[in-house]
PDB file of C-alpha atoms in Angstrom:
ATOM      1  CA  MET A  94     127.259 120.776  82.765  1.00 47.00           C
ATOM      2  CA  ALA A  95     126.059 117.313  81.878  1.00 48.00           C
ATOM      3  CA  THR A  96     122.664 116.405  83.275  1.00 50.00           C
ATOM      4  CA  GLN A  97     122.450 113.458  85.620  1.00 51.00           C
ATOM      5  CA  PRO A  98     120.495 110.498  84.215  1.00 48.00           C
ATOM      6  CA  SER A  99     117.098 110.155  85.882  1.00 50.00           C
ATOM      7  CA  GLN A 100     116.823 107.378  88.416  1.00 53.00           C
ATOM      8  CA  PRO A 101     114.325 104.635  87.592  1.00 53.00           C
ATOM      9  CA  PRO A 102     111.340 104.561  89.963  1.00 60.00           C
ATOM     10  CA  SER A 103     111.665 102.213  92.902  1.00 79.00           C
ATOM     11  CA  LEU A 104     109.793  98.935  92.858  1.00 86.00           C
ATOM     12  CA  ARG A 105     106.197  99.058  94.010  1.00 91.00           C
ATOM     13  CA  PHE A 106     104.504  95.843  95.034  1.00 94.00           C
ATOM     14  CA  GLY A 107     100.862  94.905  95.199  1.00 94.00           C
ATOM     15  CA  GLN A 108      97.948  92.700  94.231  1.00 96.00           C
ATOM     16  CA  VAL A 109      95.301  92.961  91.538  1.00 96.00           C
ATOM     17  CA  VAL A 110      92.221  91.319  93.012  1.00 96.00           C
ATOM     18  CA  ILE A 111      90.045  89.749  90.327  1.00 95.00           C
ATOM     19  CA  GLY A 112      87.285  87.166  90.160  1.00 92.00           C
ATOM     20  CA  PRO A 113      83.602  86.656  89.267  1.00 89.00           C
ATOM     21  CA  PRO A 114      80.905  88.883  90.794  1.00 88.00           C
ATOM     22  CA  GLY A 115      80.108  87.914  94.377  1.00 86.00           C
ATOM     23  CA  SER A 116      83.392  86.093  94.970  1.00 89.00           C
ATOM     24  CA  GLY A 117      84.350  88.476  97.775  1.00 90.00           C
ATOM     25  CA  LYS A 118      86.874  90.834  96.134  1.00 92.00           C
ATOM     26  CA  THR A 119      85.882  93.951  98.066  1.00 92.00           C
ATOM     27  CA  THR A 120      85.677  92.033 101.342  1.00 92.00           C
ATOM     28  CA  TYR A 121      89.116  90.573 100.637  1.00 94.00           C
ATOM     29  CA  CYS A 122      90.587  94.035  99.953  1.00 94.00           C
ATOM     30  CA  ARG A 123      89.168  95.356 103.197  1.00 94.00           C
ATOM     31  CA  GLY A 124      90.417  92.380 105.201  1.00 94.00           C
ATOM     32  CA  MET A 125      93.844  92.363 103.547  1.00 95.00           C
ATOM     33  CA  GLN A 126      94.230  96.107 104.086  1.00 94.00           C
ATOM     34  CA  GLU A 127      93.575  95.709 107.810  1.00 93.00           C
ATOM     35  CA  PHE A 128      95.809  92.634 108.015  1.00 94.00           C
ATOM     36  CA  LEU A 129      98.739  94.325 106.265  1.00 93.00           C
ATOM     37  CA  SER A 130      98.339  97.450 108.379  1.00 92.00           C
ATOM     38  CA  HIS A 131      98.717  95.334 111.522  1.00 90.00           C
ATOM     39  CA  LEU A 132     101.898  93.864 110.023  1.00 89.00           C
ATOM     40  CA  GLY A 133     103.343  97.337 109.565  1.00 88.00           C
ATOM     41  CA  ARG A 134     103.011  97.672 105.792  1.00 91.00           C
ATOM     42  CA  LYS A 135     101.820 101.007 104.491  1.00 92.00           C
ATOM     43  CA  VAL A 136      98.999  99.904 102.225  1.00 94.00           C
ATOM     44  CA  VAL A 137      96.526 101.714  99.992  1.00 94.00           C
ATOM     45  CA  VAL A 138      93.511 100.407  98.090  1.00 95.00           C
ATOM     46  CA  VAL A 139      92.806 101.418  94.502  1.00 95.00           C
ATOM     47  CA  ASN A 140      89.201 100.969  93.390  1.00 94.00           C
ATOM     48  CA  MET A 141      89.253  99.929  89.725  1.00 94.00           C
ATOM     49  CA  ASP A 142      85.564  98.996  89.594  1.00 93.00           C
ATOM     50  CA  PRO A 143      83.370 101.836  88.258  1.00 92.00           C
ATOM     51  CA  ALA A 144      80.287 100.011  89.579  1.00 90.00           C
ATOM     52  CA  ASN A 145      81.487  99.954  93.198  1.00 86.00           C
ATOM     53  CA  GLU A 146      79.369 102.104  95.485  1.00 81.00           C
ATOM     54  CA  GLY A 147      79.568 102.573  99.229  1.00 80.00           C
ATOM     55  CA  LEU A 148      83.106 101.196  99.561  1.00 85.00           C
ATOM     56  CA  PRO A 149      83.723  99.639 103.004  1.00 87.00           C
ATOM     57  CA  TYR A 150      87.405 100.631 103.083  1.00 86.00           C
ATOM     58  CA  PRO A 151      89.364 103.898 102.867  1.00 86.00           C
ATOM     59  CA  CYS A 152      90.081 104.344  99.152  1.00 89.00           C
ATOM     60  CA  ALA A 153      93.228 106.194  98.068  1.00 91.00           C
ATOM     61  CA  VAL A 154      92.440 106.148  94.332  1.00 93.00           C
ATOM     62  CA  ASP A 155      88.907 105.742  92.984  1.00 93.00           C
ATOM     63  CA  ILE A 156      88.086 105.263  89.305  1.00 94.00           C
ATOM     64  CA  SER A 157      84.677 106.846  89.916  1.00 92.00           C
ATOM     65  CA  GLU A 158      86.482 110.201  89.911  1.00 93.00           C
ATOM     66  CA  LEU A 159      87.205 109.521  86.236  1.00 95.00           C
ATOM     67  CA  VAL A 160      84.207 107.518  85.051  1.00 93.00           C
ATOM     68  CA  THR A 161      81.227 105.699  86.570  1.00 92.00           C
ATOM     69  CA  LEU A 162      79.160 102.862  85.185  1.00 93.00           C
ATOM     70  CA  ASP A 163      75.857 104.664  85.792  1.00 93.00           C
ATOM     71  CA  ASP A 164      76.951 107.693  83.768  1.00 94.00           C
ATOM     72  CA  VAL A 165      78.127 105.508  80.887  1.00 94.00           C
ATOM     73  CA  MET A 166      74.920 103.448  80.831  1.00 94.00           C
ATOM     74  CA  GLU A 167      72.771 106.583  80.887  1.00 94.00           C
ATOM     75  CA  GLY A 168      74.827 108.612  78.424  1.00 93.00           C
ATOM     76  CA  LEU A 169      75.576 105.887  75.868  1.00 93.00           C
ATOM     77  CA  LYS A 170      72.450 103.758  76.396  1.00 93.00           C
ATOM     78  CA  LEU A 171      74.494 100.659  77.180  1.00 92.00           C
ATOM     79  CA  GLY A 172      73.729  97.712  79.417  1.00 93.00           C
ATOM     80  CA  PRO A 173      75.848  96.892  82.466  1.00 92.00           C
ATOM     81  CA  ASN A 174      78.200  94.555  80.584  1.00 91.00           C
ATOM     82  CA  GLY A 175      78.794  96.868  77.635  1.00 93.00           C
ATOM     83  CA  GLY A 176      79.059  99.833  79.971  1.00 93.00           C
ATOM     84  CA  LEU A 177      81.738  98.138  82.059  1.00 94.00           C
ATOM     85  CA  LEU A 178      83.756  97.286  78.950  1.00 93.00           C
ATOM     86  CA  TYR A 179      83.558 100.922  77.878  1.00 95.00           C
ATOM     87  CA  CYS A 180      84.694 102.103  81.320  1.00 95.00           C
ATOM     88  CA  MET A 181      87.815  99.926  81.170  1.00 95.00           C
ATOM     89  CA  GLU A 182      88.573 101.131  77.644  1.00 95.00           C
ATOM     90  CA  TYR A 183      88.132 104.699  78.850  1.00 96.00           C
ATOM     91  CA  LEU A 184      90.556 104.114  81.718  1.00 95.00           C
ATOM     92  CA  GLU A 185      93.055 102.588  79.282  1.00 95.00           C
ATOM     93  CA  ALA A 186      92.799 105.730  77.160  1.00 96.00           C
ATOM     94  CA  ASN A 187      93.409 107.932  80.229  1.00 95.00           C
ATOM     95  CA  LEU A 188      96.270 106.133  81.939  1.00 95.00           C
ATOM     96  CA  ASP A 189      97.997 109.452  82.600  1.00 95.00           C
ATOM     97  CA  TRP A 190      95.241 110.168  85.151  1.00 95.00           C
ATOM     98  CA  LEU A 191      95.913 106.858  86.871  1.00 95.00           C
ATOM     99  CA  GLU A 192      99.672 107.413  86.847  1.00 94.00           C
ATOM    100  CA  THR A 193      99.295 110.819  88.486  1.00 94.00           C
ATOM    101  CA  LYS A 194      97.062 109.409  91.209  1.00 94.00           C
ATOM    102  CA  LEU A 195      99.382 106.472  91.925  1.00 94.00           C
ATOM    103  CA  GLU A 196     102.467 108.685  92.148  1.00 92.00           C
ATOM    104  CA  GLU A 197     100.929 110.326  95.224  1.00 91.00           C
ATOM    105  CA  HIS A 198     101.381 107.003  97.051  1.00 89.00           C
ATOM    106  CA  SER A 199     104.711 105.815  95.642  1.00 80.00           C
ATOM    107  CA  ASP A 200     106.013 104.324  98.901  1.00 85.00           C
ATOM    108  CA  CYS A 201     103.025 102.057  99.574  1.00 91.00           C
ATOM    109  CA  TYR A 202     101.852  98.510  98.995  1.00 95.00           C
ATOM    110  CA  PHE A 203      98.913  98.492  96.573  1.00 96.00           C
ATOM    111  CA  LEU A 204      95.645  96.545  96.474  1.00 96.00           C
ATOM    112  CA  PHE A 205      93.753  96.986  93.188  1.00 96.00           C
ATOM    113  CA  ASP A 206      90.063  96.118  93.616  1.00 95.00           C
ATOM    114  CA  CYS A 207      89.061  95.164  90.059  1.00 94.00           C
ATOM    115  CA  PRO A 208      85.674  94.669  88.325  1.00 93.00           C
ATOM    116  CA  GLY A 209      84.019  91.272  88.378  1.00 89.00           C
ATOM    117  CA  GLN A 210      83.036  90.782  84.733  1.00 89.00           C
ATOM    118  CA  VAL A 211      84.715  87.565  83.615  1.00 91.00           C
ATOM    119  CA  GLU A 212      85.117  88.638  79.986  1.00 91.00           C
ATOM    120  CA  LEU A 213      87.523  91.369  81.059  1.00 92.00           C
ATOM    121  CA  TYR A 214      90.065  88.704  82.026  1.00 93.00           C
ATOM    122  CA  THR A 215      89.433  86.022  79.427  1.00 91.00           C
ATOM    123  CA  HIS A 216      88.735  87.868  76.150  1.00 89.00           C
ATOM    124  CA  GLN A 217      88.920  91.663  76.320  1.00 90.00           C
ATOM    125  CA  ASN A 218      92.348  93.330  76.351  1.00 93.00           C
ATOM    126  CA  SER A 219      91.821  96.626  78.188  1.00 95.00           C
ATOM    127  CA  VAL A 220      92.473  95.315  81.696  1.00 95.00           C
ATOM    128  CA  LYS A 221      95.395  93.229  80.430  1.00 95.00           C
ATOM    129  CA  ASN A 222      96.907  96.345  78.832  1.00 96.00           C
ATOM    130  CA  ILE A 223      96.405  98.352  82.028  1.00 96.00           C
ATOM    131  CA  PHE A 224      98.243  95.677  84.010  1.00 96.00           C
ATOM    132  CA  ALA A 225     101.038  95.692  81.424  1.00 95.00           C
ATOM    133  CA  GLN A 226     101.378  99.474  81.774  1.00 96.00           C
ATOM    134  CA  LEU A 227     101.550  99.145  85.561  1.00 95.00           C
ATOM    135  CA  ALA A 228     104.462  96.757  85.056  1.00 94.00           C
ATOM    136  CA  LYS A 229     106.204  99.404  82.923  1.00 94.00           C
ATOM    137  CA  TRP A 230     105.751 101.824  85.833  1.00 93.00           C
ATOM    138  CA  ASN A 231     107.790  99.366  87.923  1.00 92.00           C
ATOM    139  CA  PHE A 232     104.884  97.692  89.696  1.00 94.00           C
ATOM    140  CA  ARG A 233     105.442  94.073  90.702  1.00 94.00           C
ATOM    141  CA  LEU A 234     101.940  92.657  90.913  1.00 95.00           C
ATOM    142  CA  THR A 235     100.305  89.319  91.623  1.00 95.00           C
ATOM    143  CA  ALA A 236      96.854  88.515  90.258  1.00 96.00           C
ATOM    144  CA  VAL A 237      94.769  87.182  93.147  1.00 96.00           C
ATOM    145  CA  HIS A 238      91.869  85.361  91.504  1.00 96.00           C
ATOM    146  CA  LEU A 239      89.031  84.743  93.957  1.00 95.00           C
ATOM    147  CA  VAL A 240      86.586  81.894  93.393  1.00 93.00           C
ATOM    148  CA  ASP A 241      83.644  81.202  95.688  1.00 91.00           C
ATOM    149  CA  SER A 242      84.202  77.883  97.466  1.00 89.00           C
ATOM    150  CA  HIS A 243      80.589  76.815  96.950  1.00 87.00           C
ATOM    151  CA  TYR A 244      81.561  75.692  93.429  1.00 86.00           C
ATOM    152  CA  CYS A 245      83.381  72.752  95.031  1.00 87.00           C
ATOM    153  CA  ALA A 246      80.013  71.258  95.992  1.00 85.00           C
ATOM    154  CA  ASP A 247      79.003  70.960  92.324  1.00 84.00           C
ATOM    155  CA  PRO A 248      81.430  68.935  90.132  1.00 84.00           C
ATOM    156  CA  ALA A 249      80.174  70.458  86.871  1.00 85.00           C
ATOM    157  CA  LYS A 250      80.554  74.012  88.168  1.00 87.00           C
ATOM    158  CA  PHE A 251      83.974  73.189  89.576  1.00 89.00           C
ATOM    159  CA  ILE A 252      85.205  72.070  86.138  1.00 89.00           C
ATOM    160  CA  SER A 253      83.851  75.341  84.708  1.00 90.00           C
ATOM    161  CA  VAL A 254      85.719  77.283  87.393  1.00 91.00           C
ATOM    162  CA  LEU A 255      88.924  75.429  86.539  1.00 92.00           C
ATOM    163  CA  CYS A 256      88.553  76.354  82.877  1.00 92.00           C
ATOM    164  CA  THR A 257      87.855  79.994  83.750  1.00 92.00           C
ATOM    165  CA  SER A 258      90.852  80.126  86.093  1.00 93.00           C
ATOM    166  CA  LEU A 259      93.152  78.626  83.466  1.00 93.00           C
ATOM    167  CA  SER A 260      91.901  80.996  80.772  1.00 94.00           C
ATOM    168  CA  THR A 261      92.390  83.964  83.100  1.00 94.00           C
ATOM    169  CA  MET A 262      95.926  82.883  83.983  1.00 93.00           C
ATOM    170  CA  LEU A 263      96.910  82.604  80.329  1.00 92.00           C
ATOM    171  CA  HIS A 264      95.257  85.876  79.298  1.00 94.00           C
ATOM    172  CA  VAL A 265      96.262  88.216  82.128  1.00 92.00           C
ATOM    173  CA  GLU A 266      99.955  87.216  82.026  1.00 90.00           C
ATOM    174  CA  LEU A 267     100.788  88.030  85.654  1.00 94.00           C
ATOM    175  CA  PRO A 268     102.061  85.894  88.522  1.00 94.00           C
ATOM    176  CA  HIS A 269      98.839  84.237  89.570  1.00 95.00           C
ATOM    177  CA  VAL A 270      97.329  82.907  92.809  1.00 95.00           C
ATOM    178  CA  ASN A 271      93.917  81.236  92.735  1.00 95.00           C
ATOM    179  CA  VAL A 272      92.009  81.524  96.004  1.00 95.00           C
ATOM    180  CA  LEU A 273      88.948  79.629  97.242  1.00 93.00           C
ATOM    181  CA  SER A 274      87.105  82.322  99.180  1.00 93.00           C
ATOM    182  CA  LYS A 275      84.414  82.079 101.879  1.00 89.00           C
ATOM    183  CA  MET A 276      85.816  78.863 103.313  1.00 89.00           C
ATOM    184  CA  ASP A 277      83.977  79.586 106.579  1.00 84.00           C
ATOM    185  CA  LEU A 278      80.691  79.019 104.692  1.00 84.00           C
ATOM    186  CA  ILE A 279      81.637  75.897 102.732  1.00 81.00           C
ATOM    187  CA  GLU A 280      79.740  73.524 105.041  1.00 77.00           C
ATOM    188  CA  GLN A 281      76.527  75.378 104.221  1.00 78.00           C
ATOM    189  CA  TYR A 282      76.826  74.466 100.530  1.00 74.00           C
ATOM    190  CA  GLY A 283      76.476  70.733 101.052  1.00 73.00           C
ATOM    191  CA  LYS A 284      78.764  67.765 101.504  1.00 78.00           C
ATOM    192  CA  LEU A 285      81.806  67.641  99.254  1.00 81.00           C
ATOM    193  CA  ALA A 286      82.350  64.556  97.130  1.00 77.00           C
ATOM    194  CA  PHE A 287      86.047  64.487  98.136  1.00 82.00           C
ATOM    195  CA  ASN A 288      88.213  66.013 100.825  1.00 84.00           C
ATOM    196  CA  LEU A 289      89.305  69.630 100.512  1.00 85.00           C
ATOM    197  CA  ASP A 290      92.830  68.777  99.334  1.00 87.00           C
ATOM    198  CA  PHE A 291      91.370  67.257  96.184  1.00 86.00           C
ATOM    199  CA  TYR A 292      89.944  70.663  95.205  1.00 87.00           C
ATOM    200  CA  THR A 293      92.799  72.903  96.325  1.00 89.00           C
ATOM    201  CA  ASP A 294      95.512  70.772  94.688  1.00 89.00           C
ATOM    202  CA  VAL A 295      93.308  69.867  91.681  1.00 84.00           C
ATOM    203  CA  MET A 296      94.189  66.199  91.854  1.00 80.00           C
ATOM    204  CA  ASP A 297      93.290  63.496  89.331  1.00 83.00           C
ATOM    205  CA  LEU A 298      90.086  64.825  87.754  1.00 87.00           C
ATOM    206  CA  THR A 299      89.054  61.393  86.497  1.00 84.00           C
ATOM    207  CA  TYR A 300      87.540  60.806  89.938  1.00 83.00           C
ATOM    208  CA  LEU A 301      85.433  63.920  89.437  1.00 83.00           C
ATOM    209  CA  LEU A 302      84.370  62.694  86.000  1.00 83.00           C
ATOM    210  CA  ASP A 303      83.260  59.391  87.499  1.00 82.00           C
ATOM    211  CA  HIS A 304      81.174  61.338  89.974  1.00 79.00           C
ATOM    212  CA  LEU A 305      79.592  63.308  87.112  1.00 79.00           C
ATOM    213  CA  ALA A 306      78.878  60.151  85.127  1.00 75.00           C
ATOM    214  CA  ALA A 307      76.526  59.038  87.884  1.00 76.00           C
ATOM    215  CA  ASP A 308      74.247  62.000  87.092  1.00 74.00           C
ATOM    216  CA  PRO A 309      71.892  61.229  84.160  1.00 76.00           C
ATOM    217  CA  PHE A 310      71.912  64.880  83.042  1.00 76.00           C
ATOM    218  CA  PHE A 311      75.709  65.119  82.753  1.00 77.00           C
ATOM    219  CA  ARG A 312      76.243  61.594  81.405  1.00 78.00           C
ATOM    220  CA  LYS A 313      75.657  62.777  77.823  1.00 80.00           C
ATOM    221  CA  PHE A 314      78.366  65.445  78.271  1.00 83.00           C
ATOM    222  CA  LEU A 315      80.924  62.970  79.565  1.00 83.00           C
ATOM    223  CA  LYS A 316      83.237  63.201  76.533  1.00 87.00           C
ATOM    224  CA  LEU A 317      83.151  66.999  76.638  1.00 86.00           C
ATOM    225  CA  ASN A 318      84.015  66.984  80.336  1.00 84.00           C
ATOM    226  CA  GLU A 319      86.841  64.519  79.697  1.00 87.00           C
ATOM    227  CA  LYS A 320      88.361  66.853  77.103  1.00 89.00           C
ATOM    228  CA  LEU A 321      88.043  69.861  79.407  1.00 87.00           C
ATOM    229  CA  ALA A 322      89.611  67.969  82.296  1.00 88.00           C
ATOM    230  CA  GLY A 323      92.406  66.827  79.986  1.00 89.00           C
ATOM    231  CA  VAL A 324      93.206  70.426  78.980  1.00 90.00           C
ATOM    232  CA  ILE A 325      93.334  71.519  82.625  1.00 90.00           C
ATOM    233  CA  GLN A 326      95.599  68.658  83.654  1.00 88.00           C
ATOM    234  CA  ASP A 327      97.858  68.990  80.602  1.00 88.00           C
ATOM    235  CA  TYR A 328      98.649  72.589  81.541  1.00 87.00           C
ATOM    236  CA  GLY A 329      99.055  71.633  85.208  1.00 86.00           C
ATOM    237  CA  LEU A 330      98.821  75.270  86.326  1.00 87.00           C
ATOM    238  CA  VAL A 331      95.638  75.506  88.378  1.00 91.00           C
ATOM    239  CA  SER A 332      95.619  75.077  92.138  1.00 92.00           C
ATOM    240  CA  PHE A 333      93.919  76.961  94.958  1.00 94.00           C
ATOM    241  CA  VAL A 334      94.724  78.461  98.329  1.00 94.00           C
ATOM    242  CA  PRO A 335      91.781  78.279 100.777  1.00 93.00           C
ATOM    243  CA  LEU A 336      90.793  81.585 102.382  1.00 93.00           C
ATOM    244  CA  ASN A 337      88.738  82.597 105.381  1.00 92.00           C
ATOM    245  CA  VAL A 338      89.074  86.368 105.746  1.00 91.00           C
ATOM    246  CA  GLN A 339      88.188  86.108 109.442  1.00 90.00           C
ATOM    247  CA  ASP A 340      91.039  83.679 110.169  1.00 91.00           C
ATOM    248  CA  ARG A 341      94.521  85.085 110.708  1.00 91.00           C
ATOM    249  CA  GLU A 342      96.355  81.886 109.758  1.00 92.00           C
ATOM    250  CA  SER A 343      94.412  81.661 106.520  1.00 93.00           C
ATOM    251  CA  MET A 344      95.239  85.264 105.640  1.00 94.00           C
ATOM    252  CA  THR A 345      98.899  84.623 106.455  1.00 93.00           C
ATOM    253  CA  GLN A 346      98.992  81.632 104.106  1.00 93.00           C
ATOM    254  CA  VAL A 347      97.499  83.638 101.254  1.00 94.00           C
ATOM    255  CA  LEU A 348      99.847  86.575 101.870  1.00 94.00           C
ATOM    256  CA  ARG A 349     102.935  84.357 101.895  1.00 93.00           C
ATOM    257  CA  THR A 350     101.867  82.772  98.609  1.00 94.00           C
ATOM    258  CA  VAL A 351     101.294  86.194  97.036  1.00 94.00           C
ATOM    259  CA  ASP A 352     104.628  87.555  98.303  1.00 93.00           C
ATOM    260  CA  LYS A 353     106.479  84.616  96.785  1.00 91.00           C
ATOM    261  CA  ALA A 354     104.684  85.074  93.477  1.00 92.00           C
ATOM    262  CA  ASN A 355     105.599  88.751  92.972  1.00 90.00           C
ATOM    263  CA  GLY A 356     108.982  88.608  94.730  1.00 87.00           C
ATOM    264  CA  TYR A 357     108.052  90.979  97.551  1.00 86.00           C
ATOM    265  CA  CYS A 358     110.356  89.152  99.981  1.00 72.00           C
ATOM    266  CA  PHE A 359     113.310  89.966  97.683  1.00 60.00           C
ATOM    267  CA  GLY A 360     112.293  93.555  97.009  1.00 49.00           C
ATOM    268  CA  ASN A 361     113.450  96.877  98.404  1.00 46.00           C
ATOM    269  CA  LEU A 362     111.400  96.598 101.582  1.00 47.00           C
ATOM    270  CA  GLU A 363     113.039  93.309 102.591  1.00 45.00           C
ATOM    271  CA  GLU A 364     116.568  93.904 101.263  1.00 46.00           C
ATOM    272  CA  ARG A 365     118.202  94.573 104.635  1.00 45.00           C
ATOM    273  CA  ASN A 366     116.809  91.428 106.228  1.00 43.00           C
ATOM    274  CA  LEU A 367     117.820  89.313 103.245  1.00 42.00           C
ATOM    275  CA  GLN A 368     121.303  90.878 103.162  1.00 50.00           C
ATOM    276  CA  ALA A 369     121.755  90.164 106.884  1.00 48.00           C
ATOM    277  CA  MET A 370     120.639  86.563 106.431  1.00 46.00           C
ATOM    278  CA  MET A 371     123.002  85.990 103.520  1.00 49.00           C
ATOM    279  CA  SER A 372     125.908  87.647 105.346  1.00 54.00           C
ATOM    280  CA  ALA A 373     125.360  85.416 108.351  1.00 52.00           C
ATOM    281  CA  ALA A 374     125.280  82.363 106.065  1.00 49.00           C
ATOM    282  CA  VAL A 375     128.513  82.966 104.113  1.00 48.00           C
ATOM    283  CA  GLY A 376     130.387  85.840 105.772  1.00 48.00           C
ATOM    284  CA  ALA A 377     130.025  89.557 106.344  1.00 44.00           C
ATOM    285  CA  ASP A 378     131.620  90.576 103.024  1.00 46.00           C
ATOM    286  CA  PHE A 379     129.215  88.611 100.841  1.00 44.00           C
ATOM    287  CA  GLN A 380     127.675  90.556  97.925  1.00 48.00           C
ATOM    288  CA  PHE A 381     124.726  89.262  95.892  1.00 44.00           C
ATOM    289  CA  THR A 382     125.926  90.632  92.568  1.00 44.00           C
ATOM    290  CA  SER A 383     129.419  89.164  92.901  1.00 47.00           C
ATOM    291  CA  TYR A 384     128.410  85.523  93.172  1.00 47.00           C
ATOM    292  CA  PRO A 385     125.132  84.943  91.323  1.00 52.00           C
ATOM    293  CA  LEU A 386     125.411  81.138  91.197  1.00 54.00           C
ATOM    294  CA  LEU A 387     126.280  80.903  94.873  1.00 50.00           C
ATOM    295  CA  THR A 388     123.407  83.260  95.691  1.00 52.00           C
ATOM    296  CA  ALA A 389     120.983  81.068  93.771  1.00 54.00           C
ATOM    297  CA  ALA A 390     122.256  77.943  95.515  1.00 55.00           C
ATOM    298  CA  ILE A 391     121.870  79.525  98.959  1.00 53.00           C
ATOM    299  CA  LEU A 392     118.358  80.788  98.197  1.00 52.00           C
ATOM    300  CA  ILE A 393     117.293  77.346  97.011  1.00 58.00           C
ATOM    301  CA  TYR A 394     118.671  75.805 100.197  1.00 54.00           C
ATOM    302  CA  VAL A 395     117.110  78.369 102.542  1.00 52.00           C
ATOM    303  CA  PHE A 396     113.676  78.568 100.936  1.00 56.00           C
ATOM    304  CA  VAL A 397     113.206  75.121  99.356  1.00 54.00           C
ATOM    305  CA  ILE A 398     115.464  72.337 100.630  1.00 58.00           C
ATOM    306  CA  LYS A 399     115.631  73.288 104.288  1.00 53.00           C
ATOM    307  CA  PRO A 400     111.828  73.741 104.765  1.00 52.00           C
ATOM    308  CA  VAL A 401     111.124  70.455 102.972  1.00 50.00           C
ATOM    309  CA  TYR A 402     113.771  68.632 105.049  1.00 49.00           C
ATOM    310  CA  SER A 403     112.329  70.096 108.258  1.00 49.00           C
ATOM    311  CA  THR A 404     108.815  69.040 107.266  1.00 47.00           C
ATOM    312  CA  CYS A 405     109.967  65.504 106.460  1.00 49.00           C
ATOM    313  CA  SER A 406     111.880  65.256 109.739  1.00 46.00           C
ATOM    314  CA  THR A 407     108.818  66.383 111.706  1.00 44.00           C
ATOM    315  CA  TYR A 408     106.636  63.886 109.882  1.00 40.00           C
ATOM    316  CA  GLU A 409     109.029  61.002 110.534  1.00 45.00           C
ATOM    317  CA  THR A 410     109.232  61.929 114.219  1.00 40.00           C
ATOM    318  CA  LYS A 411     105.447  61.891 114.527  1.00 41.00           C
ATOM    319  CA  GLN A 412     105.203  58.555 112.743  1.00 42.00           C
ATOM    320  CA  PHE A 413     107.923  56.744 114.640  1.00 38.00           C
TER     321      PHE A 413
END
């Protein structure tokens, strides 16, 4: 009797939460876990940081069961940076352990709380390879890159953050959402040189360069800053979503952006709603696979043209 071919694993969606130390990754994971639970999603958090201690959220999978930074530093006489690199390489070499742990929660939405060392996402390949293996296991992930909003108050630091964000986007090779965290504290960092939209949309950086030129210390680095700003604007990839974990509307905006990036709204968990919407639009017998061009046209109308038209109509009504 011929054996039945094995079914491919169902899609699993989630977020890999990355960013510099102190940017609020663990706080974000805790807040997003609670927020998603209220929405009815079955969500689990995976701690990928071997230096995390005293986690404030229930953790379904914890890398400390495999390796910890303290043990590596003590056993191999490494510093914290070298020890963290070793831990990620060790996890990469033991991905079967991770796969076994994740299979216990196959029907969940995943939040991966990742380490904060910047080099892991700009130069070193272990974390990138781990993310690539997760994709082979049928994970559809979005990289949520948190950046502390206080960098907006310092033009030089903000340019550095833009370069780091761009480098991370190019190296990690995942759908990417940059987030300005701790927006509830931004007023404590000082007055911004421009309005918030300038920083979230990364508008014409020449205005920021003019602001830097007024500082005698940075005036001698003006040409360097011009080249860096030119690289950022030539790629045209970096923008930010503001986040206040305590604000429900802010969390909703971030979640919608993430869901669009990894295709969650078109995945298994939303298939019935999408099928019902499409059937209502073109008839009960409509099938996605039968009319791919028509499907694409309808999706563009529903999710792009119609919202833009509605926004424009509302704006014109308010103006006139």
